[in-house]
């Protein structure tokens, strides 16, 4: 007999209950840990591998229309951004450097203004520098077509017109270079 | 005798009033139903119906119908444009699924993995009911048999100790 009065006959039953409780707690903890480790706002893109949705959008500065269909055969870096977005400001130098390096190698850089005012975007361009077209997306229809839920989001479109990758949140020079190089034909990837 | 005849119409009056009211209500209901309700839904109602099934991507647990965010407004405008172009609500939902994934739907689908989410609450309810029924049944059968649950060894020891304490007061 133990000090608390339990005898040998009670012990297996108590152990079974303790083991079952412990197992449930561990299972629940593991489930919670798994859930907490994931970002509930990270929206997985279903567009990777699919044909990039077509668009015809006007350039903010020149008023010229840009058609995605005309860019077949080129690697396209399509960046959704806004001047009010902190991460867009943060990623801009990397984007600019990548454009300087690959803009002449047939890689087309395009930005699409997202829920922003034209005047703010123009001020941003003057302050930060931008040599590639910034496209206007009235009503955000192109952003919806690309499943954009926040900025910045950057899509990498291969020469075959398919979306090869997507970066949600700020990109970096290193990330841009590695994505672009993976899409360029071998001879051009220098 | 005369008194009984005189009270009969008075007794019938409430019953006739109730019967009249029932007939009137039935006629009103029949007329209302034959007119086919309040008419076809407006464009705004149709947009809200589709938007209510979609999750607002920038909100915490809000549908596109309920969210005041700019993205939800743009999504509602897109739904309206597509409805005006003659697209069916299901095709519009499918468009958003093709762009944002199944995640965009507020309700899980009725097939595949989504079926688990629909079936789980019912299954849990049935399992809980079975457990309760099992324990209640056991208790009832024991009570019917007139037997108390057998004492565990520790309970028997405790009784022995406490009885011994009663018998030998200090």
PDB file of N, CA, C and O in Angstrom, chain A residues 48-77:
ATOM      1  N   UNK A  48       1.360  30.086 -59.684  1.00  0.00           N
ATOM      2  CA  UNK A  48       2.690  29.655 -60.132  1.00  0.00           C
ATOM      3  C   UNK A  48       2.540  28.428 -61.041  1.00  0.00           C
ATOM      4  O   UNK A  48       1.858  27.462 -60.693  1.00  0.00           O
ATOM      5  N   UNK A  49       3.171  28.506 -62.212  1.00  0.00           N
ATOM      6  CA  UNK A  49       3.080  27.424 -63.190  1.00  0.00           C
ATOM      7  C   UNK A  49       1.963  27.662 -64.205  1.00  0.00           C
ATOM      8  O   UNK A  49       1.896  26.983 -65.226  1.00  0.00           O
ATOM      9  N   UNK A  50       1.082  28.627 -63.896  1.00  0.00           N
ATOM     10  CA  UNK A  50      -0.038  28.901 -64.822  1.00  0.00           C
ATOM     11  C   UNK A  50       0.338  30.039 -65.767  1.00  0.00           C
ATOM     12  O   UNK A  50       1.271  30.804 -65.510  1.00  0.00           O
ATOM     13  N   UNK A  51      -0.437  30.179 -66.834  1.00  0.00           N
ATOM     14  CA  UNK A  51      -0.217  31.275 -67.776  1.00  0.00           C
ATOM     15  C   UNK A  51      -0.512  32.601 -67.070  1.00  0.00           C
ATOM     16  O   UNK A  51      -1.510  32.716 -66.373  1.00  0.00           O
ATOM     17  N   UNK A  52       0.366  33.571 -67.256  1.00  0.00           N
ATOM     18  CA  UNK A  52       0.183  34.869 -66.603  1.00  0.00           C
ATOM     19  C   UNK A  52      -1.051  35.553 -67.184  1.00  0.00           C
ATOM     20  O   UNK A  52      -1.190  35.639 -68.413  1.00  0.00           O
ATOM     21  N   UNK A  53      -1.982  36.020 -66.323  1.00  0.00           N
ATOM     22  CA  UNK A  53      -3.174  36.704 -66.844  1.00  0.00           C
ATOM     23  C   UNK A  53      -2.782  37.905 -67.716  1.00  0.00           C
ATOM     24  O   UNK A  53      -1.902  38.688 -67.353  1.00  0.00           O
ATOM     25  N   UNK A  54      -3.450  38.018 -68.858  1.00  0.00           N
ATOM     26  CA  UNK A  54      -3.124  39.088 -69.815  1.00  0.00           C
ATOM     27  C   UNK A  54      -3.573  40.442 -69.264  1.00  0.00           C
ATOM     28  O   UNK A  54      -4.499  40.511 -68.465  1.00  0.00           O
ATOM     29  N   UNK A  55      -2.890  41.492 -69.674  1.00  0.00           N
ATOM     30  CA  UNK A  55      -3.344  42.841 -69.322  1.00  0.00           C
ATOM     31  C   UNK A  55      -2.879  43.847 -70.362  1.00  0.00           C
ATOM     32  O   UNK A  55      -1.895  43.608 -71.088  1.00  0.00           O
ATOM     33  N   UNK A  56      -3.619  44.931 -70.448  1.00  0.00           N
ATOM     34  CA  UNK A  56      -3.229  46.096 -71.249  1.00  0.00           C
ATOM     35  C   UNK A  56      -3.383  47.286 -70.315  1.00  0.00           C
ATOM     36  O   UNK A  56      -4.506  47.667 -69.965  1.00  0.00           O
ATOM     37  N   UNK A  57      -2.266  47.849 -69.871  1.00  0.00           N
ATOM     38  CA  UNK A  57      -2.332  48.934 -68.891  1.00  0.00           C
ATOM     39  C   UNK A  57      -1.512  50.131 -69.370  1.00  0.00           C
ATOM     40  O   UNK A  57      -0.538  49.970 -70.116  1.00  0.00           O
ATOM     41  N   UNK A  58      -1.931  51.316 -68.904  1.00  0.00           N
ATOM     42  CA  UNK A  58      -1.255  52.546 -69.334  1.00  0.00           C
ATOM     43  C   UNK A  58      -0.105  52.888 -68.412  1.00  0.00           C
ATOM     44  O   UNK A  58      -0.217  52.778 -67.184  1.00  0.00           O
ATOM     45  N   UNK A  59       0.975  53.366 -69.046  1.00  0.00           N
ATOM     46  CA  UNK A  59       2.138  53.832 -68.281  1.00  0.00           C
ATOM     47  C   UNK A  59       1.797  55.183 -67.648  1.00  0.00           C
ATOM     48  O   UNK A  59       1.302  56.090 -68.328  1.00  0.00           O
ATOM     49  N   UNK A  60       2.074  55.295 -66.358  1.00  0.00           N
ATOM     50  CA  UNK A  60       1.759  56.521 -65.622  1.00  0.00           C
ATOM     51  C   UNK A  60       2.453  57.742 -66.227  1.00  0.00           C
ATOM     52  O   UNK A  60       1.850  58.814 -66.328  1.00  0.00           O
ATOM     53  N   UNK A  61       3.702  57.593 -66.650  1.00  0.00           N
ATOM     54  CA  UNK A  61       4.449  58.765 -67.119  1.00  0.00           C
ATOM     55  C   UNK A  61       4.214  59.094 -68.587  1.00  0.00           C
ATOM     56  O   UNK A  61       4.026  60.251 -68.940  1.00  0.00           O
ATOM     57  N   UNK A  62       4.210  58.066 -69.434  1.00  0.00           N
ATOM     58  CA  UNK A  62       4.123  58.336 -70.877  1.00  0.00           C
ATOM     59  C   UNK A  62       2.703  58.216 -71.431  1.00  0.00           C
ATOM     60  O   UNK A  62       2.414  58.699 -72.526  1.00  0.00           O
ATOM     61  N   UNK A  63       1.832  57.506 -70.707  1.00  0.00           N
ATOM     62  CA  UNK A  63       0.470  57.286 -71.205  1.00  0.00           C
ATOM     63  C   UNK A  63       0.419  56.180 -72.250  1.00  0.00           C
ATOM     64  O   UNK A  63      -0.649  55.830 -72.760  1.00  0.00           O
ATOM     65  N   UNK A  64       1.574  55.601 -72.553  1.00  0.00           N
ATOM     66  CA  UNK A  64       1.654  54.536 -73.549  1.00  0.00           C
ATOM     67  C   UNK A  64       1.072  53.241 -72.974  1.00  0.00           C
ATOM     68  O   UNK A  64       1.230  52.948 -71.794  1.00  0.00           O
ATOM     69  N   UNK A  65       0.391  52.461 -73.844  1.00  0.00           N
ATOM     70  CA  UNK A  65      -0.190  51.194 -73.377  1.00  0.00           C
ATOM     71  C   UNK A  65       0.849  50.093 -73.401  1.00  0.00           C
ATOM     72  O   UNK A  65       1.628  49.976 -74.356  1.00  0.00           O
ATOM     73  N   UNK A  66       0.873  49.299 -72.377  1.00  0.00           N
ATOM     74  CA  UNK A  66       1.772  48.144 -72.315  1.00  0.00           C
ATOM     75  C   UNK A  66       0.909  46.885 -72.309  1.00  0.00           C
ATOM     76  O   UNK A  66       0.009  46.736 -71.497  1.00  0.00           O
ATOM     77  N   UNK A  67       1.205  46.006 -73.282  1.00  0.00           N
ATOM     78  CA  UNK A  67       0.473  44.735 -73.391  1.00  0.00           C
ATOM     79  C   UNK A  67       1.377  43.598 -72.983  1.00  0.00           C
ATOM     80  O   UNK A  67       2.471  43.452 -73.549  1.00  0.00           O
ATOM     81  N   UNK A  68       0.930  42.783 -72.067  1.00  0.00           N
ATOM     82  CA  UNK A  68       1.759  41.645 -71.654  1.00  0.00           C
ATOM     83  C   UNK A  68       1.983  40.690 -72.830  1.00  0.00           C
ATOM     84  O   UNK A  68       3.062  40.125 -72.977  1.00  0.00           O
ATOM     85  N   UNK A  69       0.947  40.572 -73.670  1.00  0.00           N
ATOM     86  CA  UNK A  69       1.043  39.632 -74.802  1.00  0.00           C
ATOM     87  C   UNK A  69       2.202  39.984 -75.727  1.00  0.00           C
ATOM     88  O   UNK A  69       2.784  39.097 -76.371  1.00  0.00           O
ATOM     89  N   UNK A  70       2.560  41.284 -75.799  1.00  0.00           N
ATOM     90  CA  UNK A  70       3.668  41.705 -76.674  1.00  0.00           C
ATOM     91  C   UNK A  70       5.030  41.323 -76.109  1.00  0.00           C
ATOM     92  O   UNK A  70       6.049  41.477 -76.788  1.00  0.00           O
ATOM     93  N   UNK A  71       5.065  40.882 -74.862  1.00  0.00           N
ATOM     94  CA  UNK A  71       6.349  40.643 -74.204  1.00  0.00           C
ATOM     95  C   UNK A  71       6.732  39.159 -74.185  1.00  0.00           C
ATOM     96  O   UNK A  71       7.671  38.771 -73.484  1.00  0.00           O
ATOM     97  N   UNK A  72       5.981  38.351 -74.930  1.00  0.00           N
ATOM     98  CA  UNK A  72       6.286  36.921 -75.000  1.00  0.00           C
ATOM     99  C   UNK A  72       7.729  36.756 -75.506  1.00  0.00           C
ATOM    100  O   UNK A  72       8.164  37.470 -76.402  1.00  0.00           O
ATOM    101  N   UNK A  73       8.451  35.857 -74.883  1.00  0.00           N
ATOM    102  CA  UNK A  73       9.849  35.651 -75.254  1.00  0.00           C
ATOM    103  C   UNK A  73      10.807  36.378 -74.317  1.00  0.00           C
ATOM    104  O   UNK A  73      12.012  36.162 -74.366  1.00  0.00           O
ATOM    105  N   UNK A  74      10.243  37.249 -73.478  1.00  0.00           N
ATOM    106  CA  UNK A  74      11.064  37.981 -72.500  1.00  0.00           C
ATOM    107  C   UNK A  74      10.776  37.472 -71.093  1.00  0.00           C
ATOM    108  O   UNK A  74       9.671  37.007 -70.806  1.00  0.00           O
ATOM    109  N   UNK A  75      11.781  37.626 -70.249  1.00  0.00           N
ATOM    110  CA  UNK A  75      11.517  37.426 -68.819  1.00  0.00           C
ATOM    111  C   UNK A  75      10.889  38.726 -68.320  1.00  0.00           C
ATOM    112  O   UNK A  75      11.390  39.814 -68.620  1.00  0.00           O
ATOM    113  N   UNK A  76       9.761  38.620 -67.607  1.00  0.00           N
ATOM    114  CA  UNK A  76       9.099  39.826 -67.099  1.00  0.00           C
ATOM    115  C   UNK A  76       9.088  39.795 -65.567  1.00  0.00           C
ATOM    116  O   UNK A  76       8.699  38.789 -64.956  1.00  0.00           O
ATOM    117  N   UNK A  77       9.554  40.883 -64.982  1.00  0.00           N
ATOM    118  CA  UNK A  77       9.466  41.046 -63.532  1.00  0.00           C
ATOM    119  C   UNK A  77       8.329  42.028 -63.283  1.00  0.00           C
ATOM    120  O   UNK A  77       8.415  43.196 -63.651  1.00  0.00           O
TER     121      UNK A  77
END
